[in-house]
mmCIF file of C-alpha atoms in Angstrom:
data_model
loop_
_atom_site.group_PDB
_atom_site.id
_atom_site.type_symbol
_atom_site.label_atom_id
_atom_site.label_comp_id
_atom_site.label_asym_id
_atom_site.label_seq_id
_atom_site.Cartn_x
_atom_site.Cartn_y
_atom_site.Cartn_z
ATOM 1 C CA MET A 1 121.420 127.246 78.433
ATOM 2 C CA GLU A 2 124.491 125.945 80.215
ATOM 3 C CA ASN A 3 125.748 122.557 79.079
ATOM 4 C CA LYS A 4 126.109 120.180 82.015
ATOM 5 C CA LEU A 5 128.612 117.857 80.321
ATOM 6 C CA THR A 6 132.306 118.556 80.817
ATOM 7 C CA HIS A 7 134.924 117.557 78.260
ATOM 8 C CA GLU A 8 137.328 115.120 79.914
ATOM 9 C CA GLY A 9 139.700 114.004 77.190
ATOM 10 C CA ASP A 10 140.200 112.449 73.787
ATOM 11 C CA ALA A 11 141.797 109.496 72.072
ATOM 12 C CA PHE A 12 142.564 109.032 68.397
ATOM 13 C CA ILE A 13 143.380 105.811 66.584
ATOM 14 C CA ASN A 14 144.902 106.336 63.156
ATOM 15 C CA PHE A 15 144.893 103.424 60.699
ATOM 16 C CA ARG A 16 147.233 105.200 58.266
ATOM 17 C CA ASP A 17 150.546 103.694 59.356
ATOM 18 C CA TYR A 18 149.554 100.062 59.161
ATOM 19 C CA SER A 19 150.740 97.895 56.309
ATOM 20 C CA PHE A 20 147.581 95.858 55.870
ATOM 21 C CA ARG A 21 146.323 98.108 53.066
ATOM 22 C CA LYS A 22 145.186 96.201 50.035
ATOM 23 C CA PRO A 23 144.007 97.377 46.627
ATOM 24 C CA GLY A 24 140.800 99.300 47.169
ATOM 25 C CA ALA A 25 141.565 100.003 50.839
ATOM 26 C CA HIS A 26 141.074 103.593 51.840
ATOM 27 C CA ALA A 27 144.204 105.295 53.169
ATOM 28 C CA TYR A 28 142.546 107.636 55.679
ATOM 29 C CA ARG A 29 140.710 105.645 58.317
ATOM 30 C CA TRP A 30 140.508 106.524 61.982
ATOM 31 C CA VAL A 31 138.576 106.371 65.235
ATOM 32 C CA ASP A 32 138.011 109.592 67.180
ATOM 33 C CA ILE A 33 136.960 109.185 70.820
ATOM 34 C CA ARG A 34 135.794 112.007 73.092
ATOM 35 C CA HIS A 35 134.957 111.562 76.750
ATOM 36 C CA LEU A 36 132.611 113.879 78.612
ATOM 37 C CA ARG A 37 131.856 113.820 82.336
ATOM 38 C CA ILE A 38 128.213 113.359 83.335
ATOM 39 C CA PRO A 39 126.971 115.723 86.066
ATOM 40 C CA ALA A 40 126.188 114.295 89.483
ATOM 41 C CA GLU A 41 122.466 114.857 88.993
ATOM 42 C CA THR A 42 120.486 112.122 87.325
ATOM 43 C CA MET A 43 119.815 112.649 83.632
ATOM 44 C CA GLY A 44 118.033 110.336 81.207
ATOM 45 C CA ASP A 45 119.645 109.116 78.010
ATOM 46 C CA GLY A 46 117.684 111.638 75.924
ATOM 47 C CA GLU A 47 118.935 114.509 78.085
ATOM 48 C CA LEU A 48 122.505 113.232 77.861
ATOM 49 C CA LEU A 49 122.277 112.936 74.075
ATOM 50 C CA ALA A 50 120.848 116.469 73.872
ATOM 51 C CA GLY A 51 123.679 117.722 76.078
ATOM 52 C CA LEU A 52 126.236 116.013 73.871
ATOM 53 C CA ILE A 53 124.706 117.453 70.684
ATOM 54 C CA GLY A 54 124.755 120.914 72.252
ATOM 55 C CA HIS A 55 128.349 120.608 73.450
ATOM 56 C CA GLU A 56 131.185 122.409 71.700
ATOM 57 C CA GLN A 57 133.012 119.074 71.213
ATOM 58 C CA PHE A 58 130.163 117.946 68.945
ATOM 59 C CA ARG A 59 130.917 120.739 66.448
ATOM 60 C CA ASP A 60 133.515 118.943 64.374
ATOM 61 C CA ASP A 61 133.281 118.075 60.689
ATOM 62 C CA TYR A 62 135.920 115.324 61.147
ATOM 63 C CA ALA A 63 137.672 116.492 58.007
ATOM 64 C CA GLY A 64 140.739 118.128 59.515
ATOM 65 C CA GLY A 65 139.370 121.380 60.880
ATOM 66 C CA GLY A 66 138.850 120.176 64.441
ATOM 67 C CA VAL A 67 136.256 121.521 66.843
ATOM 68 C CA GLN A 68 134.639 124.757 65.651
ATOM 69 C CA PRO A 69 132.989 126.485 68.654
ATOM 70 C CA GLY A 70 130.345 128.113 66.445
ATOM 71 C CA GLY A 71 130.332 125.295 63.897
ATOM 72 C CA ALA A 72 127.251 124.192 62.020
ATOM 73 C CA ARG A 73 128.656 120.817 60.922
ATOM 74 C CA HIS A 74 128.931 117.469 62.652
ATOM 75 C CA GLY A 75 130.749 114.941 60.509
ATOM 76 C CA PRO A 76 128.983 114.845 57.159
ATOM 77 C CA TYR A 77 125.780 116.327 58.595
ATOM 78 C CA ARG A 78 124.348 119.730 59.256
ATOM 79 C CA ARG A 79 124.471 119.796 63.050
ATOM 80 C CA ARG A 80 120.866 120.983 63.345
ATOM 81 C CA MET A 81 119.760 117.734 61.676
ATOM 82 C CA VAL A 82 121.234 115.625 64.484
ATOM 83 C CA THR A 83 118.762 115.212 67.346
ATOM 84 C CA PRO A 84 118.479 112.693 70.190
ATOM 85 C CA ASP A 85 115.771 110.936 68.149
ATOM 86 C CA ALA A 86 118.298 110.303 65.345
ATOM 87 C CA TYR A 87 120.102 107.816 67.603
ATOM 88 C CA GLU A 88 119.037 104.191 67.780
ATOM 89 C CA ALA A 89 119.598 102.257 71.000
ATOM 90 C CA VAL A 90 121.653 99.176 70.083
ATOM 91 C CA ASP A 91 123.011 96.262 72.053
ATOM 92 C CA ARG A 92 126.681 95.418 72.498
ATOM 93 C CA ALA A 93 126.589 92.662 69.885
ATOM 94 C CA LYS A 94 125.265 94.952 67.143
ATOM 95 C CA ALA A 95 127.697 97.755 68.009
ATOM 96 C CA ALA A 96 130.648 95.337 68.077
ATOM 97 C CA ARG A 97 129.574 93.809 64.753
ATOM 98 C CA ILE A 98 129.365 97.236 63.045
ATOM 99 C CA LEU A 99 132.746 98.286 64.418
ATOM 100 C CA ARG A 100 134.454 94.968 63.605
ATOM 101 C CA GLU A 101 133.088 94.910 60.047
ATOM 102 C CA TRP A 102 134.313 98.461 59.520
ATOM 103 C CA ALA A 103 137.757 97.868 61.060
ATOM 104 C CA ASN A 104 138.351 94.584 59.227
ATOM 105 C CA GLN A 105 136.799 95.510 55.878
ATOM 106 C CA PHE A 106 140.193 95.168 54.121
ATOM 107 C CA GLY A 107 141.492 92.274 56.196
ATOM 108 C CA ASP A 108 142.336 91.640 59.810
ATOM 109 C CA VAL A 109 144.013 94.582 61.480
ATOM 110 C CA PRO A 110 147.588 94.168 62.775
ATOM 111 C CA ALA A 111 148.128 93.184 66.420
ATOM 112 C CA GLU A 112 149.215 96.676 67.569
ATOM 113 C CA LEU A 113 146.137 98.296 66.050
ATOM 114 C CA GLU A 114 143.940 95.520 67.440
ATOM 115 C CA ALA A 115 145.322 96.208 70.929
ATOM 116 C CA ASP A 116 144.454 99.921 70.566
ATOM 117 C CA LEU A 117 140.954 99.082 69.361
ATOM 118 C CA GLN A 118 140.453 96.664 72.234
ATOM 119 C CA ARG A 119 141.640 99.126 74.877
ATOM 120 C CA GLN A 120 140.056 102.321 73.562
ATOM 121 C CA VAL A 121 136.894 101.010 71.888
ATOM 122 C CA LEU A 122 135.818 97.470 72.735
ATOM 123 C CA ASN A 123 136.567 97.722 76.463
ATOM 124 C CA ARG A 124 134.428 100.880 76.636
ATOM 125 C CA LEU A 125 131.718 99.145 74.664
ATOM 126 C CA ALA A 126 131.748 96.281 77.169
ATOM 127 C CA THR A 127 131.228 98.613 80.152
ATOM 128 C CA ALA A 128 128.598 100.893 78.617
ATOM 129 C CA ASP A 129 125.197 100.857 80.269
ATOM 130 C CA THR A 130 123.560 102.000 77.046
ATOM 131 C CA ILE A 131 124.803 102.371 73.480
ATOM 132 C CA HIS A 132 123.320 104.685 70.882
ATOM 133 C CA TYR A 133 124.075 104.585 67.148
ATOM 134 C CA LEU A 134 123.518 107.555 64.852
ATOM 135 C CA SER A 135 121.522 106.097 62.010
ATOM 136 C CA GLY A 136 119.042 106.931 59.332
ATOM 137 C CA LEU A 137 119.910 110.568 58.668
ATOM 138 C CA GLY A 138 120.723 109.953 55.006
ATOM 139 C CA SER A 139 122.249 112.217 52.410
ATOM 140 C CA GLU A 140 119.445 114.792 52.730
ATOM 141 C CA ALA A 141 121.031 115.768 56.071
ATOM 142 C CA PHE A 142 124.484 116.289 54.485
ATOM 143 C CA HIS A 143 126.033 119.723 54.577
ATOM 144 C CA ASP A 144 127.523 121.226 51.405
ATOM 145 C CA TRP A 145 130.406 118.726 51.182
ATOM 146 C CA GLY A 146 129.043 116.074 53.519
ATOM 147 C CA GLY A 147 129.641 113.154 51.165
ATOM 148 C CA VAL A 148 133.419 113.283 51.731
ATOM 149 C CA HIS A 149 133.312 110.384 54.222
ATOM 150 C CA THR A 150 132.991 107.015 52.518
ATOM 151 C CA ALA A 151 132.001 105.503 55.868
ATOM 152 C CA PHE A 152 130.881 107.310 59.014
ATOM 153 C CA HIS A 153 129.870 105.331 62.084
ATOM 154 C CA GLU A 154 128.980 107.188 65.256
ATOM 155 C CA PHE A 155 128.238 105.723 68.654
ATOM 156 C CA VAL A 156 127.519 107.218 72.051
ATOM 157 C CA PHE A 157 128.397 105.028 75.031
ATOM 158 C CA ILE A 158 126.797 106.011 78.319
ATOM 159 C CA GLU A 159 128.702 104.649 81.318
ATOM 160 C CA ARG A 160 126.788 105.773 84.395
ATOM 161 C CA SER A 161 129.041 103.956 86.869
ATOM 162 C CA ALA A 162 132.064 105.772 85.426
ATOM 163 C CA GLY A 163 130.124 109.040 85.140
ATOM 164 C CA ARG A 164 130.990 109.328 81.473
ATOM 165 C CA VAL A 165 129.535 109.779 78.016
ATOM 166 C CA THR A 166 131.823 108.691 75.192
ATOM 167 C CA LEU A 167 131.351 109.946 71.633
ATOM 168 C CA LEU A 168 133.013 107.549 69.202
ATOM 169 C CA VAL A 169 133.325 108.172 65.471
ATOM 170 C CA ALA A 170 134.883 105.568 63.148
ATOM 171 C CA ALA A 171 135.242 106.855 59.614
ATOM 172 C CA ASP A 172 136.954 106.753 56.233
ATOM 173 C CA ASP A 173 137.565 109.900 54.259
#
């Protein structure tokens, strides 16, 4: 079946070069953002999530290997375990709270990093029509080395007016 979503572009925010690290802070933290164009035809959120899950850009273990066209991993999970039903619809306040708590877990982020987060993440969050959060899969859905991420937060922002689906992963590894 042909996937109706078209990869539009990416953004990556790396926390590594910021001097706010404190004892216990994890050195490899980042936000990966992928934008996909929604087709002109009307699709429901479930169809868009299914299209995203089926898209080549979804086949990334987020551990340095990049997108694997035939890949069976998505982040820490076996890709086949991720379904549209695994996503919880959340409101802006909950999504912002999860992202802020993750970003600031070792102290407030520096101004330059905050500006990147505002522009690339929080502004998109503010314009999303619907927000979905991958939750509840648990360790039983992990692939063979899926526990490598100490934190893995995944959101899908659907912006119908912009004709875009945004896949956002914020993680520590």
